[in-house]
Short mmCIF file of C-alpha atoms in Angstrom, two decimals:
data_model
loop_
_atom_site.label_atom_id
_atom_site.label_comp_id
_atom_site.label_asym_id
_atom_site.label_seq_id
_atom_site.Cartn_x
_atom_site.Cartn_y
_atom_site.Cartn_z
CA MET A 1 -21.12 -3.78 25.37
CA THR A 2 -19.33 -7.10 25.03
CA VAL A 3 -16.56 -7.70 22.51
CA GLU A 4 -19.00 -9.80 20.49
CA GLU A 5 -21.63 -7.06 20.40
CA GLN A 6 -19.09 -4.45 19.37
CA ILE A 7 -17.72 -6.58 16.52
CA ARG A 8 -21.25 -7.47 15.41
CA ASP A 9 -22.08 -3.75 15.21
CA ILE A 10 -18.92 -3.02 13.24
CA ILE A 11 -19.58 -5.77 10.70
CA ALA A 12 -23.28 -4.94 10.35
CA LYS A 13 -22.40 -1.32 9.69
CA ILE A 14 -19.87 -2.28 6.98
CA THR A 15 -21.93 -4.96 5.23
CA ARG A 16 -25.29 -3.27 5.89
CA VAL A 17 -26.91 -6.53 6.99
CA ASP A 18 -29.35 -6.74 9.90
CA LYS A 19 -27.17 -7.58 12.89
CA SER A 20 -29.72 -10.08 14.15
CA ILE A 21 -28.69 -12.48 11.36
CA ILE A 22 -25.04 -12.46 12.52
CA THR A 23 -24.46 -15.42 14.82
CA ARG A 24 -21.18 -16.97 15.95
CA GLU A 25 -21.70 -19.70 13.35
CA SER A 26 -22.30 -17.26 10.47
CA THR A 27 -19.72 -17.49 7.71
CA PHE A 28 -18.51 -14.27 6.11
CA LYS A 29 -20.34 -15.28 2.95
CA GLU A 30 -23.58 -15.58 4.89
CA ILE A 31 -23.03 -12.11 6.32
CA LYS A 32 -22.39 -10.92 2.74
CA ALA A 33 -18.87 -9.77 3.67
CA ASP A 34 -16.47 -9.73 0.71
CA SER A 35 -12.68 -9.51 1.04
CA LEU A 36 -12.75 -5.70 1.21
CA ASP A 37 -15.47 -5.77 3.90
CA ILE A 38 -13.32 -8.15 5.93
CA VAL A 39 -10.26 -5.90 5.69
CA GLN A 40 -12.35 -2.89 6.67
CA ALA A 41 -13.81 -4.83 9.59
CA LEU A 42 -10.31 -5.86 10.70
CA VAL A 43 -9.15 -2.24 10.60
CA ALA A 44 -12.19 -1.01 12.53
CA VAL A 45 -11.82 -3.76 15.14
CA GLU A 46 -8.09 -3.06 15.49
CA GLU A 47 -8.82 0.61 16.16
CA THR A 48 -11.67 -0.12 18.55
CA PHE A 49 -9.66 -2.54 20.68
CA GLY A 50 -6.17 -1.11 20.18
CA ILE A 51 -4.75 -4.37 18.83
CA GLU A 52 -3.16 -5.53 15.58
CA ILE A 53 -4.55 -8.60 13.84
CA PRO A 54 -1.99 -10.09 11.44
CA ASP A 55 -3.45 -11.14 8.08
CA GLU A 56 -2.07 -14.64 8.66
CA GLU A 57 -4.35 -14.93 11.70
CA ALA A 58 -7.33 -13.30 10.01
CA GLN A 59 -7.13 -15.79 7.14
CA LYS A 60 -7.85 -18.59 9.64
CA PHE A 61 -11.24 -17.15 10.61
CA GLN A 62 -13.92 -19.47 9.24
CA ASN A 63 -16.85 -17.59 10.69
CA PHE A 64 -17.90 -14.65 12.85
CA GLY A 65 -17.33 -16.69 16.02
CA ASP A 66 -13.67 -17.33 15.13
CA PHE A 67 -13.16 -13.59 14.65
CA VAL A 68 -14.83 -12.79 17.99
CA SER A 69 -12.92 -15.50 19.90
CA TYR A 70 -9.61 -14.28 18.52
CA VAL A 71 -10.32 -10.69 19.56
CA GLU A 72 -11.66 -11.80 22.99
CA ASN A 73 -8.42 -13.70 23.64
CA ARG A 74 -6.28 -10.81 22.49
CA VAL A 75 -8.19 -8.29 24.61
CA VAL A 76 -7.75 -10.53 27.69
CA GLN A 77 -4.02 -10.84 26.94
CA GLU A 78 -3.66 -7.06 26.56
CA GLU A 79 -5.41 -6.53 29.90
CA LYS A 80 -2.98 -8.92 31.59
CA VAL A 81 0.06 -7.09 30.18
CA MET B 1 25.09 7.77 -6.80
CA SER B 2 25.17 8.34 -3.08
CA LEU B 3 22.31 9.08 -0.75
CA GLY B 4 24.46 9.28 2.37
CA GLY B 5 22.84 11.40 5.08
CA LYS B 6 19.46 11.43 3.34
CA LEU B 7 16.25 10.36 5.07
CA ALA B 8 13.66 8.47 3.01
CA LEU B 9 10.10 7.39 3.77
CA VAL B 10 8.89 4.43 1.72
CA THR B 11 5.19 3.64 2.15
CA GLY B 12 4.24 -0.02 2.02
CA SER B 13 7.84 -1.16 2.30
CA GLY B 14 7.40 -4.35 4.32
CA ARG B 15 7.15 -6.43 1.19
CA GLY B 16 7.45 -6.52 -2.57
CA ILE B 17 8.46 -3.47 -4.58
CA GLY B 18 8.46 -1.17 -1.53
CA ARG B 19 10.87 -3.44 0.31
CA ALA B 20 13.21 -3.59 -2.71
CA ILE B 21 13.14 0.22 -2.97
CA ALA B 22 13.84 0.63 0.75
CA LEU B 23 16.82 -1.73 0.54
CA LYS B 24 18.16 -0.07 -2.62
CA LEU B 25 18.02 3.42 -1.10
CA ALA B 26 19.57 2.05 2.10
CA SER B 27 22.38 0.43 0.10
CA GLN B 28 23.17 3.91 -1.21
CA GLY B 29 23.41 5.30 2.30
CA ALA B 30 19.94 6.67 3.05
CA ASP B 31 18.28 6.15 6.42
CA ILE B 32 14.84 4.65 5.88
CA ILE B 33 11.43 5.01 7.47
CA VAL B 34 9.56 1.78 6.72
CA ASN B 35 5.81 2.31 6.59
CA PHE B 36 3.43 -0.64 6.68
CA PHE B 37 -0.24 -1.27 7.31
CA ARG B 38 -1.11 -4.98 7.49
CA HIS B 39 2.16 -6.89 7.88
CA ARG B 40 4.24 -5.83 10.88
CA ASP B 41 6.53 -8.87 10.79
CA SER B 42 7.54 -8.16 7.20
CA ALA B 43 8.14 -4.48 7.97
CA GLU B 44 10.34 -5.35 10.93
CA GLN B 45 12.29 -7.79 8.77
CA THR B 46 12.82 -5.05 6.17
CA ALA B 47 14.04 -2.73 8.93
CA LYS B 48 16.50 -5.37 10.16
CA ASP B 49 17.81 -5.90 6.63
CA ILE B 50 18.20 -2.12 6.22
CA GLU B 51 20.16 -1.84 9.47
CA ALA B 52 22.41 -4.68 8.31
CA LEU B 53 23.46 -2.33 5.49
CA GLY B 54 24.81 0.09 8.11
CA VAL B 55 22.09 2.74 8.04
CA LYS B 56 19.19 3.52 10.34
CA ALA B 57 15.64 2.20 10.01
CA GLU B 58 12.42 3.23 11.69
CA VAL B 59 9.11 1.35 11.40
CA ILE B 60 5.79 3.24 11.32
CA ARG B 61 2.35 1.71 10.96
CA ALA B 62 -0.20 3.79 9.08
CA ASN B 63 -3.06 3.21 6.69
CA VAL B 64 -2.39 5.83 4.01
CA GLY B 65 -6.04 5.56 2.98
CA ASP B 66 -6.96 7.34 6.22
CA PRO B 67 -6.15 11.08 6.36
CA ALA B 68 -5.92 11.03 10.17
CA LYS B 69 -3.34 8.22 10.05
CA ILE B 70 -1.32 10.12 7.43
CA ASP B 71 -1.29 13.10 9.77
CA GLU B 72 -0.21 10.93 12.70
CA MET B 73 2.62 9.45 10.63
CA PHE B 74 3.95 12.83 9.54
CA ASP B 75 3.53 14.33 13.02
CA MET B 76 5.73 11.53 14.28
CA ILE B 77 8.32 12.03 11.51
CA GLY B 78 8.27 15.79 12.08
CA ASN B 79 8.76 15.44 15.82
CA LYS B 80 11.46 12.80 15.61
CA PHE B 81 13.43 13.89 12.54
CA GLY B 82 12.15 17.35 11.57
CA ARG B 83 13.00 16.70 7.92
CA LEU B 84 12.60 14.34 4.98
CA ASP B 85 14.66 14.16 1.78
CA ILE B 86 12.95 11.40 -0.17
CA PHE B 87 9.33 10.29 -0.22
CA ILE B 88 8.40 7.10 -2.05
CA ASN B 89 4.65 6.76 -2.51
CA ASN B 90 4.47 3.00 -2.99
CA ALA B 91 1.67 1.65 -0.78
CA ALA B 92 -1.24 0.43 -2.88
CA SER B 93 -4.36 -1.65 -2.61
CA GLY B 94 -7.19 -2.57 -4.87
CA VAL B 95 -10.24 -4.60 -5.54
CA GLY B 96 -10.17 -6.77 -8.67
CA ARG B 97 -13.63 -6.61 -10.19
CA PRO B 98 -15.31 -6.20 -13.58
CA VAL B 99 -16.62 -2.68 -14.26
CA MET B 100 -20.23 -3.62 -13.57
CA ASP B 101 -19.39 -4.97 -10.10
CA ILE B 102 -17.60 -1.88 -8.84
CA ASP B 103 -19.38 -0.16 -5.98
CA VAL B 104 -18.70 3.10 -4.16
CA LYS B 105 -16.95 1.34 -1.29
CA ALA B 106 -14.46 -0.46 -3.54
CA TRP B 107 -13.88 2.71 -5.57
CA GLU B 108 -13.21 4.87 -2.52
CA TRP B 109 -11.00 2.29 -0.82
CA THR B 110 -8.77 2.02 -3.87
CA MET B 111 -8.71 5.69 -4.83
CA ASP B 112 -8.04 6.79 -1.24
CA ILE B 113 -5.02 4.52 -0.88
CA ASN B 114 -3.61 4.70 -4.41
CA ALA B 115 -4.29 8.28 -5.46
CA ARG B 116 -5.48 10.53 -2.63
CA ALA B 117 -2.62 9.37 -0.39
CA LEU B 118 -0.10 10.95 -2.77
CA LEU B 119 -1.87 14.30 -2.49
CA LEU B 120 -2.22 14.23 1.30
CA CYS B 121 1.28 12.87 1.90
CA ALA B 122 2.87 15.33 -0.55
CA GLN B 123 1.22 18.23 1.28
CA ARG B 124 2.90 17.08 4.50
CA VAL B 125 6.17 16.05 2.81
CA VAL B 126 6.66 19.52 1.32
CA LYS B 127 6.79 21.04 4.80
CA LEU B 128 9.55 18.60 5.77
CA MET B 129 11.48 19.35 2.55
CA GLU B 130 11.09 23.13 2.75
CA GLY B 131 14.39 24.93 2.27
CA ARG B 132 16.27 21.72 1.45
CA GLY B 133 14.52 20.33 -1.65
CA GLY B 134 13.78 16.68 -2.14
CA LYS B 135 12.48 13.85 -4.30
CA ILE B 136 9.02 12.36 -4.54
CA VAL B 137 8.58 9.16 -6.54
CA SER B 138 5.33 7.22 -6.87
CA ILE B 139 4.84 3.68 -8.04
CA SER B 140 2.28 3.33 -10.79
CA SER B 141 1.36 0.50 -13.10
CA LEU B 142 0.83 -0.15 -16.80
CA GLY B 143 -2.86 -0.49 -15.92
CA SER B 144 -3.02 3.33 -15.90
CA ARG B 145 -2.90 3.38 -19.69
CA PHE B 146 -3.64 -0.19 -20.80
CA VAL B 147 -6.69 -2.28 -20.01
CA LEU B 148 -6.09 -5.34 -17.84
CA PRO B 149 -8.92 -7.70 -16.85
CA ASN B 150 -10.65 -6.78 -13.56
CA TYR B 151 -8.11 -4.02 -13.03
CA THR B 152 -10.42 -1.04 -13.62
CA ILE B 153 -10.32 0.71 -10.26
CA VAL B 154 -6.60 0.21 -9.77
CA GLY B 155 -5.91 1.35 -13.34
CA VAL B 156 -8.00 4.49 -12.87
CA SER B 157 -6.36 5.22 -9.51
CA LYS B 158 -2.92 4.89 -11.10
CA ALA B 159 -3.94 7.23 -13.93
CA ALA B 160 -4.93 9.78 -11.28
CA LEU B 161 -1.61 9.18 -9.54
CA GLU B 162 0.32 9.86 -12.76
CA ALA B 163 -1.69 13.04 -13.48
CA LEU B 164 -1.12 14.25 -9.92
CA THR B 165 2.58 13.54 -10.37
CA ARG B 166 2.65 16.01 -13.27
CA TYR B 167 0.85 18.73 -11.33
CA LEU B 168 3.02 18.26 -8.25
CA ALA B 169 6.16 18.32 -10.39
CA ILE B 170 5.32 21.77 -11.73
CA GLU B 171 3.98 23.31 -8.55
CA LEU B 172 6.82 21.98 -6.41
CA ALA B 173 9.62 22.71 -8.90
CA PRO B 174 10.34 26.16 -7.37
CA LEU B 175 10.96 24.37 -4.05
CA ASP B 176 13.62 22.16 -5.66
CA ILE B 177 11.42 19.11 -5.23
CA CYS B 178 11.58 16.62 -8.12
CA VAL B 179 8.39 14.61 -8.59
CA ASN B 180 8.15 11.56 -10.84
CA ALA B 181 6.59 8.11 -11.08
CA VAL B 182 7.63 4.65 -12.20
CA ALA B 183 5.10 2.36 -13.88
CA ALA B 184 5.84 -1.33 -14.02
CA SER B 185 4.13 -4.21 -15.73
CA ALA B 186 3.38 -7.30 -13.63
CA VAL B 187 6.15 -7.60 -11.05
CA GLU B 188 7.01 -10.86 -9.30
CA THR B 189 5.72 -10.17 -5.76
CA GLU B 190 3.32 -11.53 -3.16
CA ALA B 191 0.68 -9.16 -4.54
CA LEU B 192 1.04 -10.73 -7.97
CA LYS B 193 0.39 -14.15 -6.45
CA PHE B 194 -2.91 -12.67 -5.28
CA TYR B 195 -3.70 -11.53 -8.80
CA PHE B 196 -2.70 -14.91 -10.22
CA LYS B 197 -5.32 -16.37 -7.90
CA GLU B 198 -7.81 -13.78 -9.09
CA GLY B 199 -7.08 -14.65 -12.72
CA LEU B 200 -5.81 -11.18 -13.56
CA VAL B 201 -2.36 -11.99 -14.75
CA LYS B 202 -1.27 -15.16 -16.47
CA ASP B 203 2.40 -15.92 -16.85
CA ASN B 204 3.43 -12.90 -18.89
CA ARG B 205 6.98 -13.91 -19.71
CA GLN B 206 5.93 -14.72 -23.25
CA VAL B 207 4.73 -11.16 -23.79
CA THR B 208 7.88 -9.57 -22.39
CA PRO B 209 10.49 -8.94 -25.10
CA ALA B 210 13.20 -8.77 -22.42
CA GLY B 211 12.52 -12.46 -21.80
CA ARG B 212 11.73 -12.48 -18.11
CA MET B 213 9.28 -10.95 -15.70
CA VAL B 214 10.00 -7.63 -14.04
CA ILE B 215 11.37 -8.11 -10.54
CA PRO B 216 11.11 -5.60 -7.66
CA GLU B 217 14.79 -4.70 -8.01
CA ASP B 218 14.20 -3.53 -11.61
CA VAL B 219 11.74 -0.96 -10.27
CA ALA B 220 13.96 -0.08 -7.31
CA ASN B 221 16.91 0.70 -9.61
CA ILE B 222 14.91 3.33 -11.52
CA VAL B 223 13.44 4.78 -8.33
CA ALA B 224 16.96 5.15 -6.91
CA PHE B 225 18.07 6.90 -10.11
CA LEU B 226 15.11 9.31 -9.87
CA CYS B 227 16.20 10.06 -6.29
CA SER B 228 19.70 10.96 -7.45
CA GLU B 229 21.00 14.34 -8.58
CA GLU B 230 21.68 12.84 -12.03
CA ALA B 231 17.90 12.82 -12.55
CA PHE B 232 17.48 16.48 -11.60
CA MET B 233 16.05 17.48 -14.98
CA ILE B 234 13.43 14.71 -15.11
CA ARG B 235 10.17 16.21 -13.85
CA GLY B 236 6.60 14.97 -13.81
CA GLN B 237 7.40 11.87 -15.83
CA THR B 238 6.19 8.30 -15.50
CA ILE B 239 9.06 5.99 -16.44
CA VAL B 240 7.89 2.62 -17.73
CA VAL B 241 9.73 -0.51 -16.54
CA ASP B 242 8.19 -3.41 -18.43
CA GLY B 243 10.90 -5.19 -20.40
CA GLY B 244 9.38 -3.81 -23.61
CA THR B 245 5.91 -5.29 -23.13
CA SER B 246 3.94 -2.11 -23.82
CA VAL B 247 5.79 -0.99 -26.94
CA GLY B 248 5.85 -4.54 -28.26
CA LEU B 249 2.11 -5.17 -28.01
CA PHE B 250 1.42 -5.12 -31.74
CA ALA B 251 4.49 -7.14 -32.60
CA LEU B 252 3.48 -9.72 -30.02
CA ALA B 253 -0.18 -9.80 -31.06
CA GLY B 254 0.66 -11.98 -34.06
CA LYS B 255 2.56 -14.56 -32.00
#
């Protein structure tokens, strides 16, 4: 599974929306993710990928794609280390 | 009051009240374990500031809402230090919503972090305090007994925390472990800025007879006292630090 697919599964499980509606352009509001859902998604993603996502970075995510891109970059960085 | 040679764990001590408590205990000589969940930079800054006071600091990340993470944290403390003298149950979270908008997820998130964590941590703390005694102090809030807008879940979780404090105080008394809580009114912290945004707390200086808002150091001073031997006979209590706000409610209502 790609990073994107894994994060999509995590968010769909938390917000209980059909994952087919979650595209890279989807805003958190469109995915029906409130602030608690977002924190829970961050925690689940951090545990899945073994990274920490500072809140300051998470606050910059405008949509699902931003979240995925950030994690993709971090995962690549971790692999290089 | 001296806490020289003591080891204290302060949950959620990267920022706000937890940070002030960590620094206060450190200033009295205690070595500090700084626990954080979401803000590593702040926690590391707190640790640096603690070390600048001439004592040791250790940083541990753990979500106290997750029983497995609590276990990991205490396994680490047990392996590295094998003891604990002071446990400050400060980490808190919450979802500001009207009663009718509260769902199971928001309820569990808040209760797990604010109330259940005290139970699960205390069960592990006791093993590290066995044979040496210790102090457990939790941070509560006036919302446990007074109604604040959109504060329901946090208020209820803090009421549970205060009740648990009483039960722990009695059951742990034979082990020489003193258990108490400190409840503050709105304290000037980053978290309060969040609540300002959420419309929970307006500037409450005008309802504080003491004339200013409570600051983290006000809470830290009382916590440090409760961790001292002078407070040995205080058990199971929740000490209110609110500049007189709660007892002055009726007097202020006419203003």
